[in-house]
Short mmCIF file of C-alpha atoms and ligand atoms in Angstrom, two decimals:
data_model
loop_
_atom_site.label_atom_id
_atom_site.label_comp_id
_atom_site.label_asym_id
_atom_site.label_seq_id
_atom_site.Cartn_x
_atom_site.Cartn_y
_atom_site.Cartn_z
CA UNK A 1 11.85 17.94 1.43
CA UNK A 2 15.09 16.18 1.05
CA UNK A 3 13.52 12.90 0.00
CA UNK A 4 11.37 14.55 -2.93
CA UNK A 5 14.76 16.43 -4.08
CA UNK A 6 16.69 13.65 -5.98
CA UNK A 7 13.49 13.15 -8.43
CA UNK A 8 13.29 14.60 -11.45
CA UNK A 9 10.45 16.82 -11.52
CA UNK A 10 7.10 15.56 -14.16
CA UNK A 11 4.20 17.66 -15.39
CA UNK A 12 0.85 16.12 -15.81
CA UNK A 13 -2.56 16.90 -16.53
CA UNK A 14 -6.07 15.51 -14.91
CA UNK A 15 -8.84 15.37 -17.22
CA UNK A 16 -12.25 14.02 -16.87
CA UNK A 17 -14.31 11.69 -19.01
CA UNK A 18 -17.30 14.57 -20.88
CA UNK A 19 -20.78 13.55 -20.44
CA UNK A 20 -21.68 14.75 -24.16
CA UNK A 21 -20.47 14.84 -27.59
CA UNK A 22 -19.94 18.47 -27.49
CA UNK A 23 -17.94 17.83 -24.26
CA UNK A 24 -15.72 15.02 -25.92
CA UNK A 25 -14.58 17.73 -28.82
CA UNK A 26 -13.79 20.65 -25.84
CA UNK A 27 -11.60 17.84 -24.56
CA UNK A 28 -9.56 17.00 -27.45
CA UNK A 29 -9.42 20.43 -28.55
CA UNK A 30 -7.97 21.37 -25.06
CA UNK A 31 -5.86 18.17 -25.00
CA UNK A 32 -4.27 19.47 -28.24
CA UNK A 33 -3.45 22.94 -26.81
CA UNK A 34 -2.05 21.86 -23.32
CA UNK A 35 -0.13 18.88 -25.40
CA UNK A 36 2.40 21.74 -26.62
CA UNK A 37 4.05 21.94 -23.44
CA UNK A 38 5.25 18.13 -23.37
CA UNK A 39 3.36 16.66 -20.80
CA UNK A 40 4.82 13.27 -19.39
CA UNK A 41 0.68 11.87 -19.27
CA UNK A 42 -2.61 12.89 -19.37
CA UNK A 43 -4.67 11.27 -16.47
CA UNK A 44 -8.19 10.47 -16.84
CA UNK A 45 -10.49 10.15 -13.61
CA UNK A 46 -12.95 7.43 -13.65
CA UNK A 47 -16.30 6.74 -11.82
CA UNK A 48 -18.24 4.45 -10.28
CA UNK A 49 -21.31 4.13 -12.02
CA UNK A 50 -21.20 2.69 -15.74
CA UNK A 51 -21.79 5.05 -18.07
CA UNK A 52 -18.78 7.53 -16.87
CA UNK A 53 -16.59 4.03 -17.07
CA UNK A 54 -17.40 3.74 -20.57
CA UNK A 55 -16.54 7.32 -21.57
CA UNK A 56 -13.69 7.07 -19.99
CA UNK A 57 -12.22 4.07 -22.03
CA UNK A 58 -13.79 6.27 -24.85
CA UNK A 59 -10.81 9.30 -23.61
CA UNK A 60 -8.56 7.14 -22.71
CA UNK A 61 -8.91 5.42 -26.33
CA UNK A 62 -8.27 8.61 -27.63
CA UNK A 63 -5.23 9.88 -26.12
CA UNK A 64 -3.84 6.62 -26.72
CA UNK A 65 -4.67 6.86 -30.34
CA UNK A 66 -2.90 9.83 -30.63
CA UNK A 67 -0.08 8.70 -28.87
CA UNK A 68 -0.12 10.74 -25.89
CA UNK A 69 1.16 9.21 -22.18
CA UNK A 70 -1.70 8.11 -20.49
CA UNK A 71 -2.52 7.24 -16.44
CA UNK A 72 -6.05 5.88 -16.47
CA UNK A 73 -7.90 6.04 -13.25
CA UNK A 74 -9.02 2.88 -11.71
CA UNK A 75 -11.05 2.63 -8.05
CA UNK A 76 -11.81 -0.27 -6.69
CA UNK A 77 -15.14 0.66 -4.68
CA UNK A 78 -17.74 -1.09 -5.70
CA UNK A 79 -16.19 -3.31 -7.99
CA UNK A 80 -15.23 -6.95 -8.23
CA UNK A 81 -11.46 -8.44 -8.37
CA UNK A 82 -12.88 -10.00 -11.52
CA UNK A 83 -13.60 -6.67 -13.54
CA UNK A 84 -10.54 -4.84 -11.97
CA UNK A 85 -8.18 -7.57 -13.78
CA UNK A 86 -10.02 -7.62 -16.64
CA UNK A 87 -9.60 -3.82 -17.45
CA UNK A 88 -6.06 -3.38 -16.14
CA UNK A 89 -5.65 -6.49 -19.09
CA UNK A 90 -7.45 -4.36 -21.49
CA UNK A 91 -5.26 -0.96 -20.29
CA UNK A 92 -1.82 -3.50 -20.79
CA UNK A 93 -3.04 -4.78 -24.39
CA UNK A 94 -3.15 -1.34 -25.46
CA UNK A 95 0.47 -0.87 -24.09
CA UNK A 96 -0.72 1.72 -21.37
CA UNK A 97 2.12 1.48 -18.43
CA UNK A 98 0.47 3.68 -16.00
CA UNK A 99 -2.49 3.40 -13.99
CA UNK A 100 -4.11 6.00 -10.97
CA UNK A 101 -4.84 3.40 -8.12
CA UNK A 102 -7.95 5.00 -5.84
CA UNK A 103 -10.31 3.64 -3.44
CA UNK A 104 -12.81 6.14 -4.84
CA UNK A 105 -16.11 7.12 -3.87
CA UNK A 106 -19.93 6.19 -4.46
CA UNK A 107 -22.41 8.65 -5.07
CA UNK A 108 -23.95 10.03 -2.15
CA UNK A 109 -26.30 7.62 -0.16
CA UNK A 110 -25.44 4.55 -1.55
CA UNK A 111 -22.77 3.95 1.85
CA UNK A 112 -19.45 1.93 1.35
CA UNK A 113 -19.81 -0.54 3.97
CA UNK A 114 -18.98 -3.78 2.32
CA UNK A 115 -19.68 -2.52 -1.30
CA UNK A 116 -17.56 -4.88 -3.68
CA UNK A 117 -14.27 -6.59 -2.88
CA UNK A 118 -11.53 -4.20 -1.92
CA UNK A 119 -12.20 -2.04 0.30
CA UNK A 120 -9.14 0.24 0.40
CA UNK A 121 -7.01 1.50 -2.04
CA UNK A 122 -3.76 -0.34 -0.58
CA UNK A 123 -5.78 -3.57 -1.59
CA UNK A 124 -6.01 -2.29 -4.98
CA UNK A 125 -2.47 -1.44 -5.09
CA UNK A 126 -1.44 -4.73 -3.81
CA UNK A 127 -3.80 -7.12 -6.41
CA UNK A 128 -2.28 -5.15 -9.41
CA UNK A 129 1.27 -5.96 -8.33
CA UNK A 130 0.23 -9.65 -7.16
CA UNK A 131 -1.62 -9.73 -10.82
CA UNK A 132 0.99 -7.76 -12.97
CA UNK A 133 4.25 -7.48 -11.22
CA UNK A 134 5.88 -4.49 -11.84
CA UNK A 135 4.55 -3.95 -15.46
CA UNK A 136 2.40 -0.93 -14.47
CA UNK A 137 3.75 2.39 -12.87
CA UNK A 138 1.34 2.78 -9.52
CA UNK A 139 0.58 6.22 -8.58
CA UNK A 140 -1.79 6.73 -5.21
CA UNK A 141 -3.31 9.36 -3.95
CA UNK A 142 -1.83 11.39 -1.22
CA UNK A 143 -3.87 14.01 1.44
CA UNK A 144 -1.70 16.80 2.73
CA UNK A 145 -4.74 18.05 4.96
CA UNK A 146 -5.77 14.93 5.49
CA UNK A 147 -8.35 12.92 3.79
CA UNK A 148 -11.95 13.52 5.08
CA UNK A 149 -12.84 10.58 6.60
CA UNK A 150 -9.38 9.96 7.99
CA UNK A 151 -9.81 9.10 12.01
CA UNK A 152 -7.09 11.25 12.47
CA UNK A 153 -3.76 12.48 10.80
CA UNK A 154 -1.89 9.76 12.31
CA UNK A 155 -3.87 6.97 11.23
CA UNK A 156 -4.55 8.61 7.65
CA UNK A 157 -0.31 8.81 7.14
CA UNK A 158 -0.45 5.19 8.09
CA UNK A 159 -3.25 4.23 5.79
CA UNK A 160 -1.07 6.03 2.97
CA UNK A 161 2.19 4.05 4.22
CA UNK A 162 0.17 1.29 3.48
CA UNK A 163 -0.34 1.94 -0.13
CA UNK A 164 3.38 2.50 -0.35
CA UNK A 165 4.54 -0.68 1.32
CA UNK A 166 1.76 -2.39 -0.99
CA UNK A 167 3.74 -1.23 -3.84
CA UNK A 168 2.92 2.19 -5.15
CA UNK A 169 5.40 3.95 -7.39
CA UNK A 170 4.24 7.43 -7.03
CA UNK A 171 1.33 9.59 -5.66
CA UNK A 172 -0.44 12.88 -6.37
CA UNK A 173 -1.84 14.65 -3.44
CA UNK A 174 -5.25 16.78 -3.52
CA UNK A 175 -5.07 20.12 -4.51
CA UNK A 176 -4.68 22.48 -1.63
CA UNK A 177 -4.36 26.20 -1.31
CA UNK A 178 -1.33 25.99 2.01
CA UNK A 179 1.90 25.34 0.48
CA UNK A 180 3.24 24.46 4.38
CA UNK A 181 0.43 21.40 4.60
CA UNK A 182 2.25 20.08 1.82
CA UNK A 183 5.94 20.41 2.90
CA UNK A 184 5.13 18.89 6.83
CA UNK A 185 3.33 16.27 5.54
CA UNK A 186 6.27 14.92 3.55
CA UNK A 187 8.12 15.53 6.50
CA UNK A 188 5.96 13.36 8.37
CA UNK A 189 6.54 10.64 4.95
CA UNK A 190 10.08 10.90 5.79
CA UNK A 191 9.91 10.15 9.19
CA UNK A 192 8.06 7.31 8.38
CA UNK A 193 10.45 5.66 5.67
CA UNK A 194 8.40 6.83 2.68
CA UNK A 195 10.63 7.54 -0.39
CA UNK A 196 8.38 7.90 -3.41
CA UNK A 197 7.63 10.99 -5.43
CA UNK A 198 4.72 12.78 -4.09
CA UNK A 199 3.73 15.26 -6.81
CA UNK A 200 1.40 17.88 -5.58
CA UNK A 201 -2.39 18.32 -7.45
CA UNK A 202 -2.68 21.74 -8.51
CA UNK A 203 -6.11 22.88 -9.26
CA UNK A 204 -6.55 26.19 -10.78
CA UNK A 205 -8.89 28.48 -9.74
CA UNK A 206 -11.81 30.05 -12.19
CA UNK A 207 -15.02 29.50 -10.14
CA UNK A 208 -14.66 30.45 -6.49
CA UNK A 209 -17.92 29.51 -5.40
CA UNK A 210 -17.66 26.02 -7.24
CA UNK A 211 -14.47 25.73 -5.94
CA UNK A 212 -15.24 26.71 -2.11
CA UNK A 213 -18.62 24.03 -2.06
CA UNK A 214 -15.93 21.67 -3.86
CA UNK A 215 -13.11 22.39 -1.32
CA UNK A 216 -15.87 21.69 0.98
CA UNK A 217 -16.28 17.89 0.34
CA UNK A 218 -12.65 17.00 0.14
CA UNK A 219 -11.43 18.43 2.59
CA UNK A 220 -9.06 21.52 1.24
CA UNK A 221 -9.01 24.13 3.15
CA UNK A 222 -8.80 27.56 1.28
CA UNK A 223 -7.09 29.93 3.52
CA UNK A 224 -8.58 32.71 5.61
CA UNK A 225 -7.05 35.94 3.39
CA UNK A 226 -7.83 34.26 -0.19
CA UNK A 227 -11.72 33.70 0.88
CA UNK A 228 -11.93 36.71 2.18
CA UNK A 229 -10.19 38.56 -1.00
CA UNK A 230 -12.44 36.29 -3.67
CA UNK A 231 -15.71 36.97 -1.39
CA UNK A 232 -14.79 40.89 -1.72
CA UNK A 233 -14.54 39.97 -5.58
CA UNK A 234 -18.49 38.93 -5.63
CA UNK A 235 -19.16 38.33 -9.29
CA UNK A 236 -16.45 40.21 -10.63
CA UNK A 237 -15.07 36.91 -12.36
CA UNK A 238 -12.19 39.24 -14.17
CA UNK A 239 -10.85 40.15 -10.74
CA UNK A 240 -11.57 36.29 -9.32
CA UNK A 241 -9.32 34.71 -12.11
CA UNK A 242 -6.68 37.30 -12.20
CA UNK A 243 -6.32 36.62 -8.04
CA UNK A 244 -6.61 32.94 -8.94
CA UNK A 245 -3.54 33.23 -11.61
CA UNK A 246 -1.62 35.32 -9.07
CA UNK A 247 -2.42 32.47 -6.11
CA UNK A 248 -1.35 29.61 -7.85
CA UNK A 249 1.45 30.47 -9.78
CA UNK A 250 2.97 31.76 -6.21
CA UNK A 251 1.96 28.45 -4.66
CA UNK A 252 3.52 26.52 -7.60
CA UNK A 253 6.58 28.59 -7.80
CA UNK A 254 6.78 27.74 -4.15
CA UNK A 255 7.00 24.08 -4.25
CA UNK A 256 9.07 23.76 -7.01
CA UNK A 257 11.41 26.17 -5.84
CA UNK A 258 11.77 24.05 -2.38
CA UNK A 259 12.15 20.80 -4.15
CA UNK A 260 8.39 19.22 -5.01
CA UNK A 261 9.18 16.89 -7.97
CA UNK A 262 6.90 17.99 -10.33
CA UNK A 263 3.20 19.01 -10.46
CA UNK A 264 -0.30 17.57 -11.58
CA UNK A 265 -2.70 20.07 -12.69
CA UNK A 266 -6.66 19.11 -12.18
CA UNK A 267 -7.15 21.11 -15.80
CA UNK A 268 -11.19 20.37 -15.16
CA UNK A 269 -10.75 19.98 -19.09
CA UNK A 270 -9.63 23.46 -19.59
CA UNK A 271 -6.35 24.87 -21.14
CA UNK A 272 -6.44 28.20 -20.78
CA UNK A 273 -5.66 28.61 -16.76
CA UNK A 274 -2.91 25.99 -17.33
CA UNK A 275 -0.78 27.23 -19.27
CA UNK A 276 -0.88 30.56 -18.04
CA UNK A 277 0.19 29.24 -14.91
CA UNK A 278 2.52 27.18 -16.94
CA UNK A 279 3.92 30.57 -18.77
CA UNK A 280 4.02 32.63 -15.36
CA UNK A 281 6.32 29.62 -14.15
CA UNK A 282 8.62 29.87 -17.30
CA UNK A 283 8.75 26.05 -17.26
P1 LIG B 1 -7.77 5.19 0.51
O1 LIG B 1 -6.31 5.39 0.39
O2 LIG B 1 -8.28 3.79 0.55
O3 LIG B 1 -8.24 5.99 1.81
C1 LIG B 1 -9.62 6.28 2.04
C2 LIG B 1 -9.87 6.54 3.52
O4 LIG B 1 -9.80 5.30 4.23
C3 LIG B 1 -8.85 7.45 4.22
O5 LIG B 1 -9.53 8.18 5.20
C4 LIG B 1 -7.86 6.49 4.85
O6 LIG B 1 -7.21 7.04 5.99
C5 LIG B 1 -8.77 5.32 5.22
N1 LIG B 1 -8.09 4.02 5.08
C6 LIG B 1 -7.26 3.63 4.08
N2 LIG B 1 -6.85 2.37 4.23
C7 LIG B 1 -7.45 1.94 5.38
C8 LIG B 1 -7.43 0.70 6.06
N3 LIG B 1 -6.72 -0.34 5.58
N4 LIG B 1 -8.17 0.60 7.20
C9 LIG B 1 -8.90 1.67 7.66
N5 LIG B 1 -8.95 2.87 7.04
C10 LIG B 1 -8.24 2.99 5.91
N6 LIG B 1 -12.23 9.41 -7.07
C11 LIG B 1 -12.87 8.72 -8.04
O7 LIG B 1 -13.96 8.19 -7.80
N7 LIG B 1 -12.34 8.61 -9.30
C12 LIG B 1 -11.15 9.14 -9.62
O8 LIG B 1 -10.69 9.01 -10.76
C13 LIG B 1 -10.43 9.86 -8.61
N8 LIG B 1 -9.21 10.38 -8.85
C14 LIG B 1 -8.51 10.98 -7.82
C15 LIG B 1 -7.21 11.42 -8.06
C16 LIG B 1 -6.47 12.01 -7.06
C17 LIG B 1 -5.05 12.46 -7.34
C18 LIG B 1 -7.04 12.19 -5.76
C19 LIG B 1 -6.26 12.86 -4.67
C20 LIG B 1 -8.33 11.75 -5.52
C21 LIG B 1 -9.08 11.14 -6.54
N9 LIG B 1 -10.36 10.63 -6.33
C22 LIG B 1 -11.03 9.97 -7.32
C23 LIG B 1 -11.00 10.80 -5.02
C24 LIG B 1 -10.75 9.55 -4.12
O9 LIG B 1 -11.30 8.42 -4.71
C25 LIG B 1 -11.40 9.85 -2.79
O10 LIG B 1 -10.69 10.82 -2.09
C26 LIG B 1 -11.65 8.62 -1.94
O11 LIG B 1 -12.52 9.00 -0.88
C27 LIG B 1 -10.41 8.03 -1.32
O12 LIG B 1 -9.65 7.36 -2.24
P2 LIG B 1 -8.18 6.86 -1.85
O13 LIG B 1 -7.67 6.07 -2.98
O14 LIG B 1 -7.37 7.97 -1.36
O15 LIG B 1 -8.57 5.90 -0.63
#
């Protein structure tokens, strides 16, 4: 952990672009609560079909409006060279300095094979810097447990070295339940020359059923004793939140306590959980 130690440690926050109207004012309103605690930026996640791209300019608008630090999203799947440029432009006209860089996903069943021009997030990384220089702040994402359709955890720290050496200034990692998967993969960063802040995703937990199917797909594993204490739980969601609050604040006190320069909370658009968390830490 002695590489993450020198950085000083940065809170951020993950939000999502709403589908709705109704969606759009639970956002701001929970924008406005978590905004007390001083977050360095608000991140907003972005998709690949067109409608979610437009509502997230629409967020992203927002918080910029109001002044807050703000990381949009930006994936490169299915996407042209051509429309990447032309948005990052847009993002550096409204004076935003700092952009998520991702591969990203389609939706299920339409394959990646060849979809649009870059194929890998380390080609993203590297046409921003080739198009922008070091105007915008890079962060990557990172995969303590391995990204799902990694060939193996060798290959997948490579793949991230890649995105490093391509010039990305930070990552966030996915969330993940094992603080240990976290700390030995940024031994394994070490060994391999990395020296950027890796700041580990936090997501908290409400839902354990969403969360388990969720956990599922990405590739998180939720250990043994907490699936077996939440299934115990059934729908008792009192007990399942108060377990959850008790889980992550341990895992958060964790990382920070052994050096992890900051954290980024997946706030799913929620405050509440947050800053719990965020009073249970005493930050
Ligand atoms: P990459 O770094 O490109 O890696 C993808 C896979 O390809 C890995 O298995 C890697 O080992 C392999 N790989 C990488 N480079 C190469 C190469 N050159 N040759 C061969 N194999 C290679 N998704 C969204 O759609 N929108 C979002 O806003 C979004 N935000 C996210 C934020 C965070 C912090 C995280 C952790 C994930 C987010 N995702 C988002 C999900 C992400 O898009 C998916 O996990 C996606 O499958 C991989 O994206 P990536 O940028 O990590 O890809």
């Amino acid at each position: 952990m002695e590489s993450q130690k020198k950085y000083t440690p940065t809170f951020s926050f993950e939000l999502f672009p709403p589908k709705t109207e109704a969606g759009m004012e639970k956002l701001q309103t929970n924008v406005m609560k978590l905004s007390v605690v001083n977050p360095l930026y608000f991140s907003v996640t972005y998709g690949a079909g067109g409608s979610t791209q437009e509502r997230t300019f629409e967020s992203v608008n927002w918080l910029v409006a109001k002044g807050f630090g703000t990381a949009p999203h930006i994936s490169c799947v299915g996407s042209s060279r051509e429309k990447i440029i032309e948005i990052l432009t847009y993002y550096k006209s409204q004076n935003i300095k700092r952009v998520v860089a991702l591969r990203g996903d389609l939706p299920s069943g339409a394959g990646l094979g060849g979809v649009g021009e870059l194929n890998y997030a380390n080609e993203l990384v590297a046409l921003i810097r080739s198009e922008f220089g070091d105007y915008f702040h890079i962060e990557v994402a990172a995969y303590p447990e391995f990204h799902p359709q990694a060939g193996n955890a060798n290959s997948d720290l490579q793949n991230f070295k890649r995105k490093v050496d391509a010039g990305a200034s930070a990552a966030i990692t996915q969330y993940f339940y094992n603080p240990d998967a976290y700390f030995r993969f940024i031994e394994s960063c070490e060994k391999l020359g990395i020296d950027i802040p890796i700041v580990p995703g936090i997501m908290p937990i409400s839902n354990y059923t969403q969360l388990a199917r969720f956990s599922d797909s990405c590739g998180t594993e939720i250990p043994r004793w907490m699936r077996k204490r939440f299934e115990a739980m059934g729908d008792d969601i009192d007990s399942i939140k108060s377990f959850g609050l008790d889980v992550v604040t341990t895992l958060c006190d964790r990382l920070l306590e052994q050096g992890a320069p900051g954290l980024h909370f997946y706030t799913m658009n929620q405050s509440h959980s947050v800053l719990k968390i965020w009073n249970n830490l005493g930050l």
